XYZ file of C-alpha atoms in Angstrom:
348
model
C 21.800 20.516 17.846
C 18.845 19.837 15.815
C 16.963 16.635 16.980
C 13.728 14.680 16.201
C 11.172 14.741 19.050
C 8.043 13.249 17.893
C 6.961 11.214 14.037
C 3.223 10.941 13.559
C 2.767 8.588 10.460
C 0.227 8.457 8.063
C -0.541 5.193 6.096
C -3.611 3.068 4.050
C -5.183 0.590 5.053
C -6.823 -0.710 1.955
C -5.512 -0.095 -1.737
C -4.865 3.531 -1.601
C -7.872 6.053 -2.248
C -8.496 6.032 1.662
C -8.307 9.689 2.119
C -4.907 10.390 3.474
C -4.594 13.432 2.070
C -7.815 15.091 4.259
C -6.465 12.973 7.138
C -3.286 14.661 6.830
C -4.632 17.999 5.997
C -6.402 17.861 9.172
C -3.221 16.894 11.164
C -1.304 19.558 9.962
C -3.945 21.447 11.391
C -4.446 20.118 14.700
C -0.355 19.463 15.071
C 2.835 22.034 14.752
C 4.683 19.709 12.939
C 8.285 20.947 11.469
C 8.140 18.658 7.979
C 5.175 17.151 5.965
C 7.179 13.846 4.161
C 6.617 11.717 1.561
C 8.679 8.445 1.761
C 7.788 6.021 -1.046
C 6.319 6.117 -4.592
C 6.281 8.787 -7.092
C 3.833 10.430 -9.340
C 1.936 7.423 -9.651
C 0.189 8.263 -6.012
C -2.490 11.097 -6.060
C -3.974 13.471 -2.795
C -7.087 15.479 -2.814
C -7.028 18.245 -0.606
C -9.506 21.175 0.404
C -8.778 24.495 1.103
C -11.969 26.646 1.628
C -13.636 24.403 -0.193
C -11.620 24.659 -3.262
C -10.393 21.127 -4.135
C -6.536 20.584 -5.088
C -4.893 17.694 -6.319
C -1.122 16.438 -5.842
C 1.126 13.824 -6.619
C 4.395 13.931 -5.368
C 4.247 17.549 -3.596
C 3.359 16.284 0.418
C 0.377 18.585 1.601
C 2.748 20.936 3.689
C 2.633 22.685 1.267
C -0.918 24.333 1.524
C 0.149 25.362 4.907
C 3.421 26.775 5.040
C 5.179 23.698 6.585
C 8.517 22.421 5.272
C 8.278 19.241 2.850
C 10.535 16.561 2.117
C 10.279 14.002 -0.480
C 12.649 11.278 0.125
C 15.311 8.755 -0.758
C 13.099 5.818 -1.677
C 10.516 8.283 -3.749
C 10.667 8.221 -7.119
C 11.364 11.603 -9.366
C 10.048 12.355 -12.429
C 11.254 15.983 -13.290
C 8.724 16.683 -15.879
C 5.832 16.045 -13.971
C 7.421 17.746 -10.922
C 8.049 21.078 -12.698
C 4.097 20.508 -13.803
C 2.927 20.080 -9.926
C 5.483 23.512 -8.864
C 3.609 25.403 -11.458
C 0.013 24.169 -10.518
C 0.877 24.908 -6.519
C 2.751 28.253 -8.139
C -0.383 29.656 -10.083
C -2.815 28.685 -7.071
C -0.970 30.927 -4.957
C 1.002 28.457 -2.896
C 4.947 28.938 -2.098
C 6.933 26.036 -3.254
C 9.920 27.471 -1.560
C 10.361 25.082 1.030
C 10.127 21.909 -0.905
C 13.062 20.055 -0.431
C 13.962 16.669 -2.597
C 16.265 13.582 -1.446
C 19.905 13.531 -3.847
C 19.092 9.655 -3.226
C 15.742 9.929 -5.068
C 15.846 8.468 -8.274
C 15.024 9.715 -11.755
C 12.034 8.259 -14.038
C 13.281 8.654 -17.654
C 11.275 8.633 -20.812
C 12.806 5.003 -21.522
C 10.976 4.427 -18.319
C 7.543 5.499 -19.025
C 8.088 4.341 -22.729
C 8.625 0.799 -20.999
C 5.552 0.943 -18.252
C 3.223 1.668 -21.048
C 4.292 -0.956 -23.416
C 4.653 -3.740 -20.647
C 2.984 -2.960 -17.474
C -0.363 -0.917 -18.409
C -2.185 -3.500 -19.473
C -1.041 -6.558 -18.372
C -0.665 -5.040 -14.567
C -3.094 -1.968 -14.387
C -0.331 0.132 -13.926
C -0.822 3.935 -14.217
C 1.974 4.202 -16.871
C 4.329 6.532 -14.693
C 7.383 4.579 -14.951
C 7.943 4.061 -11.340
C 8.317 -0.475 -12.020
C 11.357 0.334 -14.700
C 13.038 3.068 -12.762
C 12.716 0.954 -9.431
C 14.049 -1.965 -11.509
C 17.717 -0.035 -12.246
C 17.443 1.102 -8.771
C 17.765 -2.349 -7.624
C 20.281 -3.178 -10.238
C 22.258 -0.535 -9.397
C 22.218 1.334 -12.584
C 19.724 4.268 -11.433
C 20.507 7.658 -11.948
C 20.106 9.623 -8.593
C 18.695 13.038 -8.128
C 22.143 14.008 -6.465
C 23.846 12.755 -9.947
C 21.670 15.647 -12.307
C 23.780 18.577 -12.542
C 20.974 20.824 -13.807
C 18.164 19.636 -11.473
C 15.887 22.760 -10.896
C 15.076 22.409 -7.451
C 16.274 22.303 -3.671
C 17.860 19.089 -2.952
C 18.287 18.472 0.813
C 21.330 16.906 2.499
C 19.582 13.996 4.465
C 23.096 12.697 5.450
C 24.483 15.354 6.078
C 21.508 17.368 7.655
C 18.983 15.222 9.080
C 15.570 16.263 9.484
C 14.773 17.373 12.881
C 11.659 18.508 15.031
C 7.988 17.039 14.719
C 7.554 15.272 11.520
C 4.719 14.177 9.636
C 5.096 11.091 7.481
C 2.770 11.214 4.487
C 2.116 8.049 2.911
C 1.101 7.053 -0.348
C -1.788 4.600 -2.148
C -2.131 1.617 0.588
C -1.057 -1.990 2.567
C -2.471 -4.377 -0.163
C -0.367 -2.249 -2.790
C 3.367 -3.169 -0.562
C 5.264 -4.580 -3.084
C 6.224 -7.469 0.478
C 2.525 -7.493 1.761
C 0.011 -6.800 -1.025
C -1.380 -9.658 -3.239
C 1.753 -10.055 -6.052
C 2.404 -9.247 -8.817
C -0.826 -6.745 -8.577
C 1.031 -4.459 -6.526
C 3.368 -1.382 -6.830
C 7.167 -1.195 -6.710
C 7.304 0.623 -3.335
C 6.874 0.085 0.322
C 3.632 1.723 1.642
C 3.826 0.581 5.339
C 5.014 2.734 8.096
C 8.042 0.904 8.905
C 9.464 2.113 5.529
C 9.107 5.467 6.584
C 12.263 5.551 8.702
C 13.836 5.869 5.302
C 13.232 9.192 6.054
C 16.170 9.099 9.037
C 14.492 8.020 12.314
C 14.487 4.998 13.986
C 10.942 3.789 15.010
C 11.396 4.888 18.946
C 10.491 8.135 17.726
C 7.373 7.398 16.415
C 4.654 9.133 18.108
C 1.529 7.884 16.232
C 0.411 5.813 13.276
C -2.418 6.976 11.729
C -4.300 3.852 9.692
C -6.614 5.199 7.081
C -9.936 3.288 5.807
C -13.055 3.538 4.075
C -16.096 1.699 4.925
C -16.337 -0.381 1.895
C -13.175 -1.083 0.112
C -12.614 0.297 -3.266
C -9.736 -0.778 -6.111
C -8.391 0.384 -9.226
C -6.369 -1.559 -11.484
C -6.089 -5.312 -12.372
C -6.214 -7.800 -9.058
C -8.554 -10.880 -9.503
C -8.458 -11.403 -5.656
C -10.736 -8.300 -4.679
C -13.690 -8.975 -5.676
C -15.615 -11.337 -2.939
C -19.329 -10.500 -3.612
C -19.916 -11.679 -7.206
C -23.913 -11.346 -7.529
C -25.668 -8.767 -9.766
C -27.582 -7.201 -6.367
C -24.407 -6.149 -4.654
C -22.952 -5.120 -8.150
C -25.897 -2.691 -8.418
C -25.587 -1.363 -4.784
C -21.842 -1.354 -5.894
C -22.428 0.824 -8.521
C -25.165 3.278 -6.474
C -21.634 3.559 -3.810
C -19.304 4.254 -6.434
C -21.187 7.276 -7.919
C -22.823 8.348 -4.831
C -19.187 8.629 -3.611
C -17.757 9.593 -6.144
C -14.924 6.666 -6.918
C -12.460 8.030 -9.215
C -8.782 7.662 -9.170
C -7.170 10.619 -7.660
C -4.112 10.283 -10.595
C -5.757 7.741 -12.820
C -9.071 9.366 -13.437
C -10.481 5.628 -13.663
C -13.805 4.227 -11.793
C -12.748 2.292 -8.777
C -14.380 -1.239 -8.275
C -16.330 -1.177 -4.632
C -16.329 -3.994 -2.537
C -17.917 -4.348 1.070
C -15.258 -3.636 3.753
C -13.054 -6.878 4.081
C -12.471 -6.618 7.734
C -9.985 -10.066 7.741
C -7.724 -7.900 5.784
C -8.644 -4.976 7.373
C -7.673 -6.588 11.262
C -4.408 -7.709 9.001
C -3.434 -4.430 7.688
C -3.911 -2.851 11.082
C -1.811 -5.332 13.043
C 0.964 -5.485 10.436
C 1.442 -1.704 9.883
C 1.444 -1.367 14.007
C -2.075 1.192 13.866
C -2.978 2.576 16.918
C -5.714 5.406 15.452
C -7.563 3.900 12.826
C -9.567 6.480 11.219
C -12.530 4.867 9.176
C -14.330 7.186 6.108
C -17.339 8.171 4.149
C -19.801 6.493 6.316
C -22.422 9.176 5.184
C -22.615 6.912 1.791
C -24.032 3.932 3.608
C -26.534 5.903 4.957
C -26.902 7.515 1.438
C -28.109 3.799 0.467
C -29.133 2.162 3.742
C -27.233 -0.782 3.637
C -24.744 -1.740 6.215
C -22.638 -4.805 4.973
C -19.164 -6.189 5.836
C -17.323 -9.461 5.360
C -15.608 -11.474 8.777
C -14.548 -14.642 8.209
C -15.124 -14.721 4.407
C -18.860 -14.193 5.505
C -21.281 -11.334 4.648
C -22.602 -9.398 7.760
C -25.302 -6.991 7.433
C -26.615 -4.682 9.933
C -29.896 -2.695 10.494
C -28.378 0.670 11.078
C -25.205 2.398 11.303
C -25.123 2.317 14.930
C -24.895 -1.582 15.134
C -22.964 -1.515 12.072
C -19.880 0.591 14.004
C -20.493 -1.340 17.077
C -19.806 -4.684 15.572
C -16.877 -3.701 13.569
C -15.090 -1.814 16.552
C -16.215 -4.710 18.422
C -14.450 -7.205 16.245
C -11.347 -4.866 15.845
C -10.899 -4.388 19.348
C -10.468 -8.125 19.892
C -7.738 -8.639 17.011
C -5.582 -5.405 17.357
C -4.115 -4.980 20.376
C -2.246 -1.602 19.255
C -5.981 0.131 18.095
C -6.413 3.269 21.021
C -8.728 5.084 18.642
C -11.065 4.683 16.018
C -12.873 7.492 14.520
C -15.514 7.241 12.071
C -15.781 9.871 10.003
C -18.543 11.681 6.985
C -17.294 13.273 3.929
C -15.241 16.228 4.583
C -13.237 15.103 7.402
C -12.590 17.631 10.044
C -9.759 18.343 12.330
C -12.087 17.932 15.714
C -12.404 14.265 14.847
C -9.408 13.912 15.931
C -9.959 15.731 19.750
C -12.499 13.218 20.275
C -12.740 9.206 19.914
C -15.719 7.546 18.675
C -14.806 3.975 20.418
């Protein structure tokens, strides 16, 4: 009998754009994992991934596919068959088997009504990426969704979940980030999915079997779309140095294409995110672009605190994080590419 024997979990911190998909990347890696899973959103969620150095993107497809390892996208993701066809073909032409991507029958279809409907209600007023993923979650709720299992032409492998549960080592992929949860982030600016790890045992484990929850940050926060709550640091000097961070870093939307708004690394939602999502490795990113700028500055308490150097900088946040999260047994700070021996060795 097939069984489960260990879920690691991958989930962000922040607003999505947290580099989940390198984290991972890495994982699958380091780990012999069985699946690669995606368990919320749709094509409204974007990964960059590198594979000798040549960049790939995906949206829906989790990234075990660039290594051979079975993927899942599940019940609570969101299906847009157009896009998916696009996404087989791109993986197809780069030389990448799509044979064992499996989908959820429970996953529900985005129709043109729905993307007709995001773009004519939600883009603007919302920020949304105009995917139709609010509409089609909308009939999902009101029970008039049309499932994957219900299309009798559907063009690819749909996987028994019931029937055939997944088994072995699992790796749960998630997608954009905690302040996004349509329960936890800052309504309405939010999406129409659950993005914390306890909505990963949609999948079809219970949470004994988790293993290890991965909690992915950057060192300054970074946002796309409408939300008049992120921004904390309103004067034109950070808004200059936030400007230097987002080109020096390069802050475009994986899926929207669109300039992300920086911010200085809120660590009161950060400690909140972490406790609330359960994180016990919290793996924070890019700090090679504060030392790009030399300027170490994060908020506590609704207060600015800046630092001389990056050394003090790390101590003081791991410091501060080590006496709010009781679950934290790692954190890892990490440059730009991240690299699978981060994980063989803490930085705490």
């Amino acid at each position: 009998m097939n069984v489960i024997h260990n879920v690691d979990i991958c989930c962000g911190l922040a607003w999505g754009d947290e580099a989940k998909g390198k984290i991972v990347s890495e994982l699958i890696k380091k780990n012999k994992y069985d699946w690669v899973c995606r368990w919320s959103g749709g094509n409204n969620a974007g990964h960059t991934i590198y594979i000798d150095n040549k960049k790939y993107a995906t949206h829906i497809v989790p990234a075990g596919v660039f290594y051979g390892v079975k993927c899942f996208i599940g019940p609570d993701c969101f299906i847009n068959i157009n896009a998916l066809e696009q996404e087989m073909n791109y993986l197809k032409d780069a030389g990448f088997d799509t044979s064992n991507i499996y989908i959820s029958g429970r996953a529900h279809i985005i129709t043109d009504e729905h993307i007709n409907i995001d773009n004519e209600k939600y883009k603007k007023q919302q920020g949304s990426t105009g995917t139709g993923i609010a509409p089609c979650a909308r009939d999902k709720f009101a029970r008039t969704g049309i499932q994957v299992k219900d299309c009798i032409d559907f063009p690819y492998k749909v996987w028994n979940d019931i029937a055939s549960p997944l088994y072995g080592d699992i790796l749960c992929e998630g997608s954009q980030g905690f302040w996004l949860d349509i329960n936890y982030g800052e309504y309405p600016y939010v999406t129409s999915s659950n993005t914390l790890p306890y909505s990963a045992c949609s999948l079809g484990f219970t949470h004994n079997e988790i293993r290890n929850i991965y909690g992915a940050a950057k060192v300054y926060d970074t946002r796309v779309g409408v939300d008049p709550f992120f921004e904390f640091s309103s004067s034109e000097s950070h808004k200059k140095i936030f400007n230097d961070i987002a080109k020096i870093g390069e802050e475009y939307g994986t899926t929207t294409k669109r300039l992300r708004k920086v911010e200085w690394l809120n660590l009161d939602k950060l400690i909140h995110a972490i406790n609330i999502s359960g994180t016990n490795i919290l793996i924070i990113s890019k700090i090679d672009i504060l030392e790009k700028i030399n300027k170490y500055v994060f908020i506590y308490k609704n207060i600015h605190k800046e630092c001389n150097d990056i050394k003090n900088f790390q101590k003081d946040i791991n410091n501060i994080i080590l006496s709010n999260c009781k679950y934290i047994e790692q954190i890892i700070y990490s440059d730009n590419p991240i690299t699978v021996e981060l994980f063989s060795n803490s930085n705490i």
